[in-house]
Amino acid sequence: MTREIQSAYLAAEGLLDPLLQELEGTTGVHNQLVLSSQPAKNAHWAQNIWRNPQVFHIDSISDAAKQLKALQRNWCLYSHTLHRRAKLIRDKLPPVNSKPMRFPSLLSASPLGSFTLLDENTLLASTDCSSPFPNGEAHFVEDKNGPPNRAYLKLYEALTLTGTTPQPGEFCIDVGGSPGGWAWVIHQCDAEVLSIDRSPLSPSVAELKGVSFQKRDAFTLLPEELENRRIDWIFSDIICYPEKLYDWILKWVESGVCKNFICTIKFKGEPDLAIADKFAAIPGSHVRHLFHNKNELTWFKLGDPAA
Ligand SMILES: C[S@@+](CC[C@H](N)C(=O)[O-])C[C@H]1O[C@@H](n2cnc3c(N)ncnc32)[C@H](O)[C@@H]1O
């Protein structure tokens, strides 16, 4: 049975169902870890994708650690059974930094693999995982005073994954921006932000240098209105039907006026896989579920508008 495993997918807590719907060839589910007999695919709802995992026979805890270390240095345990044995293997491996990250931080250049015990003498391990964070969990040093809510953590994670941030002096549009967690992050990056929402920004954000605000329906803002302005980033965290966001964002993508986009796609009840695929099909873009996303996905498009 174990020889059939060609990929594995870790679901976020409470979000196993949408992941299972995306996958074919499921051969086993171990808590949040789904094993598949099919080659790895970019499953949007996976918090971490284990590509080409290998199955090892292990004689002992030391033997397991030895076999893992022979492959690479950094490993993260996903423990769903035999927790004590799994932890003893992990403790024999080189330490991996698990401290919350400061924003902004560059991701480590050393790959982080994942392993789990399938039974006492069988280990599943992948050196090629989609997430640079242990089990896809992006923990940051939190700021309890600056931002008006916890939405800033979602943007911290998204920007950390892209390996870039808005640069000093860049101009960003932040739709569905209230009460201002994302605008606060953009301000931290020394970029300029126009936040648009039907509700006001929190006064502590509204008064920050480089932050401006328009109270309006964001979908009425079209590229023609800002024709003479360079736009470096469009961010959206609007609560709306995904189709509505898709139609609006496509106008901006096709206009070519902006190069970078990060937008959350929010679902009410059952997630719609077709619309997520539609977003992912926009050239040069991808969709993924962030650790700080709930029943939502994040769409990324970065790069040159003409690319
Ligand atoms: C999840 S909240 C955004 C949180 C924000 N990103 C932050 O960091 O604080 C979603 C926002 O979308 C706004 N919204 C929903 N429909 C909108 C529309 N058509 N135009 C503008 N804002 C809209 C809501 O008023 C709400 O403030």
Short mmCIF file of C-alpha atoms and ligand atoms in Angstrom, two decimals:
data_model
loop_
_atom_site.label_atom_id
_atom_site.label_comp_id
_atom_site.label_asym_id
_atom_site.label_seq_id
_atom_site.Cartn_x
_atom_site.Cartn_y
_atom_site.Cartn_z
CA MET A 1 0.00 0.00 0.00
CA THR A 2 2.74 2.45 1.02
CA ARG A 3 4.48 2.01 -2.34
CA GLU A 4 1.51 3.73 -3.96
CA ILE A 5 2.09 7.07 -2.22
CA GLN A 6 3.15 9.69 -4.77
CA SER A 7 2.10 12.81 -2.92
CA ALA A 8 0.74 13.95 0.45
CA TYR A 9 -1.21 17.04 1.46
CA LEU A 10 -1.62 18.66 4.83
CA ALA A 11 -4.98 20.34 5.37
CA ALA A 12 -5.49 23.34 7.61
CA GLU A 13 -7.48 22.68 10.80
CA GLY A 14 -11.18 22.34 9.94
CA LEU A 15 -10.52 22.48 6.17
CA LEU A 16 -10.01 18.82 5.29
CA ASP A 17 -13.21 18.55 3.22
CA PRO A 18 -12.40 21.14 0.54
CA LEU A 19 -8.92 19.61 0.20
CA LEU A 20 -10.33 16.09 -0.22
CA GLN A 21 -12.66 17.40 -2.93
CA GLU A 22 -9.68 18.70 -4.88
CA LEU A 23 -7.69 15.47 -4.74
CA GLU A 24 -7.79 12.26 -6.71
CA GLY A 25 -6.33 8.91 -5.74
CA THR A 26 -6.64 9.37 -1.99
CA THR A 27 -5.24 6.24 -0.31
CA GLY A 28 -5.35 7.32 3.32
CA VAL A 29 -6.18 10.16 5.68
CA HIS A 30 -4.16 10.52 8.89
CA ASN A 31 -5.75 13.35 10.85
CA GLN A 32 -5.02 16.35 8.58
CA LEU A 33 -2.57 14.52 6.28
CA VAL A 34 -3.97 13.07 3.06
CA LEU A 35 -1.99 10.47 1.13
CA SER A 36 -2.49 10.10 -2.60
CA SER A 37 -1.43 7.63 -5.28
CA GLN A 38 -1.33 10.47 -7.83
CA PRO A 39 1.59 12.81 -8.59
CA ALA A 40 1.53 16.06 -6.61
CA LYS A 41 -0.81 18.78 -7.83
CA ASN A 42 -1.10 22.37 -6.69
CA ALA A 43 -4.08 21.76 -4.44
CA HIS A 44 -5.29 25.22 -3.41
CA TRP A 45 -6.55 24.08 -0.01
CA ALA A 46 -3.35 22.37 1.09
CA GLN A 47 -1.40 24.06 3.85
CA ASN A 48 1.61 22.03 2.78
CA ILE A 49 2.14 19.71 -0.17
CA TRP A 50 4.62 16.87 0.16
CA ARG A 51 5.94 16.13 -3.35
CA ASN A 52 7.45 12.72 -4.16
CA PRO A 53 7.48 11.44 -0.59
CA GLN A 54 9.53 8.32 0.10
CA VAL A 55 8.64 5.42 2.34
CA PHE A 56 11.45 4.11 4.55
CA HIS A 57 11.72 1.01 6.68
CA ILE A 58 13.26 2.02 10.00
CA ASP A 59 14.78 -0.39 12.53
CA SER A 60 15.01 2.10 15.39
CA ILE A 61 14.70 5.75 16.36
CA SER A 62 18.40 6.28 15.61
CA ASP A 63 18.08 4.55 12.27
CA ALA A 64 15.16 6.84 11.33
CA ALA A 65 17.15 9.97 12.24
CA LYS A 66 20.18 8.65 10.36
CA GLN A 67 18.18 8.02 7.19
CA LEU A 68 16.57 11.48 7.34
CA LYS A 69 19.88 13.25 8.00
CA ALA A 70 21.39 11.44 5.00
CA LEU A 71 18.81 13.20 2.83
CA GLN A 72 19.11 16.76 4.16
CA ARG A 73 19.52 18.83 7.35
CA ASN A 74 16.14 20.40 8.09
CA TRP A 75 13.07 18.38 8.97
CA CYS A 76 9.67 19.05 10.41
CA LEU A 77 7.58 16.36 12.07
CA TYR A 78 3.89 15.92 11.37
CA SER A 79 2.80 13.68 14.22
CA HIS A 80 -0.52 11.85 13.96
CA THR A 81 0.31 8.58 15.71
CA LEU A 82 3.04 7.05 17.92
CA HIS A 83 3.68 10.58 19.13
CA ARG A 84 6.40 9.70 21.63
CA ARG A 85 8.42 7.66 19.12
CA ALA A 86 7.98 10.36 16.47
CA LYS A 87 9.14 13.05 18.88
CA LEU A 88 12.21 11.02 19.86
CA ILE A 89 13.16 10.80 16.18
CA ARG A 90 12.68 14.54 15.81
CA ASP A 91 14.85 15.18 18.87
CA LYS A 92 17.73 13.30 17.23
CA LEU A 93 17.62 15.61 14.20
CA PRO A 94 19.43 18.96 13.90
CA PRO A 95 17.41 21.78 15.50
CA VAL A 96 15.21 23.86 13.24
CA ASN A 97 14.36 27.46 14.13
CA SER A 98 10.73 27.44 15.25
CA LYS A 99 10.64 30.94 16.78
CA PRO A 100 7.96 33.35 15.50
CA MET A 101 9.32 35.42 12.61
CA ARG A 102 9.68 39.17 12.61
CA PHE A 103 8.14 40.94 9.65
CA PRO A 104 9.71 41.48 7.19
CA SER A 105 11.93 38.40 7.17
CA LEU A 106 13.59 36.55 4.36
CA LEU A 107 12.80 32.87 4.09
CA SER A 108 15.58 30.40 4.80
CA ALA A 109 17.36 29.19 1.70
CA SER A 110 17.70 25.67 3.18
CA PRO A 111 14.79 23.43 2.27
CA LEU A 112 12.55 22.18 5.04
CA GLY A 113 11.40 18.59 4.62
CA SER A 114 8.47 16.90 6.34
CA PHE A 115 8.16 13.44 7.83
CA THR A 116 5.65 11.32 9.67
CA LEU A 117 5.48 7.82 11.08
CA LEU A 118 2.99 5.58 9.30
CA ASP A 119 3.63 2.75 11.78
CA GLU A 120 6.36 1.78 14.22
CA ASN A 121 8.80 0.79 11.47
CA THR A 122 7.61 2.84 8.54
CA LEU A 123 8.37 6.47 7.92
CA LEU A 124 7.08 8.73 5.16
CA ALA A 125 9.27 11.72 4.27
CA SER A 126 9.44 14.39 1.60
CA THR A 127 12.39 16.70 0.88
CA ASP A 128 10.25 18.75 -1.53
CA CYS A 129 7.47 20.57 0.31
CA SER A 130 5.43 23.49 -0.96
CA SER A 131 5.54 25.48 2.27
CA PRO A 132 8.72 26.92 3.76
CA PHE A 133 6.99 26.98 7.18
CA PRO A 134 6.87 23.95 9.53
CA ASN A 135 3.64 22.14 8.63
CA GLY A 136 2.65 25.28 6.73
CA GLU A 137 2.26 27.25 9.97
CA ALA A 138 3.50 30.83 9.59
CA HIS A 139 3.95 32.30 13.07
CA PHE A 140 4.95 35.93 13.43
CA VAL A 141 5.96 38.15 16.32
CA GLU A 142 2.65 39.90 16.96
CA ASP A 143 2.01 43.59 17.45
CA LYS A 144 -0.78 44.07 19.95
CA ASN A 145 -0.81 47.87 19.75
CA GLY A 146 -0.27 49.10 16.19
CA PRO A 147 -2.79 47.34 13.93
CA PRO A 148 -6.54 47.60 14.60
CA ASN A 149 -7.21 43.86 14.06
CA ARG A 150 -5.44 40.58 13.28
CA ALA A 151 -5.86 40.81 9.49
CA TYR A 152 -2.30 42.17 9.30
CA LEU A 153 -0.98 38.64 9.97
CA LYS A 154 -2.53 37.46 6.69
CA LEU A 155 -0.65 40.12 4.76
CA TYR A 156 2.55 39.44 6.71
CA GLU A 157 2.30 35.81 5.58
CA ALA A 158 1.39 36.60 1.97
CA LEU A 159 4.27 39.08 1.57
CA THR A 160 6.76 36.79 3.31
CA LEU A 161 5.87 34.05 0.83
CA THR A 162 6.38 36.36 -2.13
CA GLY A 163 9.80 37.35 -0.80
CA THR A 164 9.05 41.02 -1.38
CA THR A 165 7.08 43.91 0.09
CA PRO A 166 5.76 47.23 -1.20
CA GLN A 167 8.86 49.41 -1.49
CA PRO A 168 9.30 52.90 -0.01
CA GLY A 169 7.45 55.36 -2.22
CA GLU A 170 5.40 52.73 -4.09
CA PHE A 171 1.67 53.36 -4.46
CA CYS A 172 -0.81 50.69 -3.33
CA ILE A 173 -4.58 50.38 -3.54
CA ASP A 174 -6.17 48.46 -0.66
CA VAL A 175 -9.83 47.63 -1.33
CA GLY A 176 -12.04 46.40 1.47
CA GLY A 177 -9.39 47.96 3.66
CA SER A 178 -11.27 48.79 6.87
CA PRO A 179 -10.51 48.93 9.72
CA GLY A 180 -6.97 49.11 8.35
CA GLY A 181 -4.79 46.13 9.27
CA TRP A 182 -3.42 45.84 5.73
CA ALA A 183 -3.02 49.60 5.35
CA TRP A 184 -1.04 49.52 8.59
CA VAL A 185 1.33 46.87 7.11
CA ILE A 186 1.76 48.89 3.91
CA HIS A 187 2.55 51.96 6.00
CA GLN A 188 5.16 49.87 7.90
CA CYS A 189 6.79 49.24 4.52
CA ASP A 190 7.01 53.03 3.94
CA ALA A 191 4.77 52.75 0.88
CA GLU A 192 1.76 54.91 0.11
CA VAL A 193 -1.72 53.43 0.33
CA LEU A 194 -5.18 54.45 -0.84
CA SER A 195 -7.63 52.42 1.20
CA ILE A 196 -11.21 52.04 -0.07
CA ASP A 197 -14.13 50.75 1.93
CA ARG A 198 -17.75 51.49 2.73
CA SER A 199 -16.74 51.69 6.40
CA PRO A 200 -14.16 54.10 7.80
CA LEU A 201 -10.61 53.24 8.73
CA SER A 202 -9.72 53.11 12.37
CA PRO A 203 -8.59 56.66 13.33
CA SER A 204 -5.17 55.35 14.42
CA VAL A 205 -4.57 54.08 10.86
CA ALA A 206 -6.28 56.95 9.05
CA GLU A 207 -3.86 59.43 10.57
CA LEU A 208 -0.70 57.56 9.50
CA LYS A 209 1.59 59.27 7.00
CA GLY A 210 1.00 58.03 3.45
CA VAL A 211 -2.44 56.56 4.22
CA SER A 212 -5.46 58.03 2.39
CA PHE A 213 -9.02 56.80 2.33
CA GLN A 214 -12.12 56.88 0.10
CA LYS A 215 -15.49 55.80 1.41
CA ARG A 216 -17.16 54.12 -1.57
CA ASP A 217 -18.08 50.88 -3.28
CA ALA A 218 -14.68 49.58 -4.36
CA PHE A 219 -16.12 47.95 -7.48
CA THR A 220 -16.81 51.41 -8.94
CA LEU A 221 -13.06 52.08 -9.04
CA LEU A 222 -11.86 51.24 -12.55
CA PRO A 223 -8.41 51.62 -14.15
CA GLU A 224 -9.51 54.65 -16.23
CA GLU A 225 -9.96 56.68 -13.04
CA LEU A 226 -6.30 56.41 -12.11
CA GLU A 227 -4.96 56.50 -15.63
CA ASN A 228 -2.17 58.94 -14.89
CA ARG A 229 -1.02 57.36 -11.66
CA ARG A 230 1.53 54.53 -11.35
CA ILE A 231 0.00 51.72 -9.30
CA ASP A 232 2.44 49.22 -7.87
CA TRP A 233 0.16 46.95 -5.86
CA ILE A 234 -3.54 46.17 -5.63
CA PHE A 235 -4.61 44.43 -2.44
CA SER A 236 -8.12 43.20 -1.82
CA ASP A 237 -9.63 41.73 1.32
CA ILE A 238 -13.22 42.58 0.32
CA ILE A 239 -15.98 40.35 1.61
CA CYS A 240 -17.90 39.58 -1.58
CA TYR A 241 -18.86 36.82 -3.97
CA PRO A 242 -15.67 35.47 -5.60
CA GLU A 243 -17.16 35.95 -9.10
CA LYS A 244 -17.63 39.65 -8.43
CA LEU A 245 -14.02 40.03 -7.37
CA TYR A 246 -12.88 37.99 -10.39
CA ASP A 247 -14.72 40.22 -12.89
CA TRP A 248 -13.36 43.37 -11.24
CA ILE A 249 -9.78 42.14 -10.90
CA LEU A 250 -9.70 40.97 -14.51
CA LYS A 251 -10.34 44.54 -15.66
CA TRP A 252 -7.26 45.65 -13.71
CA VAL A 253 -5.11 42.76 -14.94
CA GLU A 254 -6.13 43.38 -18.56
CA SER A 255 -5.51 47.12 -18.24
CA GLY A 256 -1.84 46.35 -17.49
CA VAL A 257 -1.56 49.34 -15.15
CA CYS A 258 -0.58 47.38 -12.05
CA LYS A 259 2.08 44.69 -11.66
CA ASN A 260 1.38 43.16 -8.26
CA PHE A 261 -1.84 41.76 -6.82
CA ILE A 262 -2.70 39.98 -3.58
CA CYS A 263 -6.39 39.28 -3.04
CA THR A 264 -8.35 37.06 -0.72
CA ILE A 265 -11.13 34.96 -2.26
CA LYS A 266 -13.75 34.47 0.40
CA PHE A 267 -16.32 31.68 0.51
CA LYS A 268 -19.64 31.53 2.23
CA GLY A 269 -20.23 27.90 3.22
CA GLU A 270 -19.01 25.33 0.69
CA PRO A 271 -15.92 26.58 -1.22
CA ASP A 272 -16.34 26.71 -5.00
CA LEU A 273 -13.40 24.91 -6.64
CA ALA A 274 -14.26 26.16 -10.13
CA ILE A 275 -13.82 29.84 -9.24
CA ALA A 276 -10.51 29.12 -7.48
CA ASP A 277 -9.30 27.41 -10.68
CA LYS A 278 -10.49 30.42 -12.69
CA PHE A 279 -8.37 32.77 -10.58
CA ALA A 280 -5.38 30.40 -10.80
CA ALA A 281 -5.75 30.35 -14.61
CA ILE A 282 -5.02 34.11 -14.82
CA PRO A 283 -1.53 34.05 -16.42
CA GLY A 284 1.37 34.44 -14.02
CA SER A 285 -0.73 33.87 -10.95
CA HIS A 286 -1.46 31.24 -8.34
CA VAL A 287 -3.88 30.52 -5.53
CA ARG A 288 -3.04 29.08 -2.14
CA HIS A 289 -4.49 28.70 1.31
CA LEU A 290 -2.54 30.65 3.90
CA PHE A 291 -2.13 29.61 7.52
CA HIS A 292 -3.88 32.88 8.43
CA ASN A 293 -6.74 32.29 5.95
CA LYS A 294 -9.96 30.87 7.27
CA ASN A 295 -12.65 29.82 4.78
CA GLU A 296 -10.84 31.74 2.08
CA LEU A 297 -7.96 31.44 -0.36
CA THR A 298 -5.36 33.98 -1.46
CA TRP A 299 -4.69 34.84 -5.10
CA PHE A 300 -1.22 36.15 -5.99
CA LYS A 301 0.00 37.75 -9.18
CA LEU A 302 3.40 39.36 -9.07
CA GLY A 303 5.62 40.79 -11.70
CA ASP A 304 5.75 42.97 -14.70
CA PRO A 305 2.30 44.05 -15.98
CA ALA A 306 3.40 43.33 -19.54
CA ALA A 307 4.71 39.84 -18.65
C1 LIG B 1 -12.33 41.40 6.13
S1 LIG B 1 -12.72 43.09 6.11
C2 LIG B 1 -11.20 43.79 5.64
C3 LIG B 1 -10.16 43.85 6.69
C4 LIG B 1 -8.96 44.68 6.25
N1 LIG B 1 -8.19 44.03 5.20
C5 LIG B 1 -8.01 45.01 7.36
O1 LIG B 1 -6.84 44.67 7.24
O2 LIG B 1 -8.42 45.59 8.36
C6 LIG B 1 -13.68 43.22 4.68
C7 LIG B 1 -14.10 44.62 4.31
O3 LIG B 1 -14.72 44.60 3.02
C8 LIG B 1 -15.55 45.73 2.99
N2 LIG B 1 -16.43 45.67 1.80
C9 LIG B 1 -17.35 44.73 1.46
N3 LIG B 1 -17.92 45.06 0.27
C10 LIG B 1 -17.32 46.21 -0.15
C11 LIG B 1 -17.46 47.02 -1.31
N4 LIG B 1 -18.32 46.70 -2.30
N5 LIG B 1 -16.70 48.12 -1.42
C12 LIG B 1 -15.81 48.45 -0.43
N6 LIG B 1 -15.64 47.72 0.68
C13 LIG B 1 -16.38 46.60 0.82
C14 LIG B 1 -16.28 45.67 4.32
O4 LIG B 1 -16.82 46.92 4.65
C15 LIG B 1 -15.14 45.25 5.25
O5 LIG B 1 -14.56 46.36 5.90
#
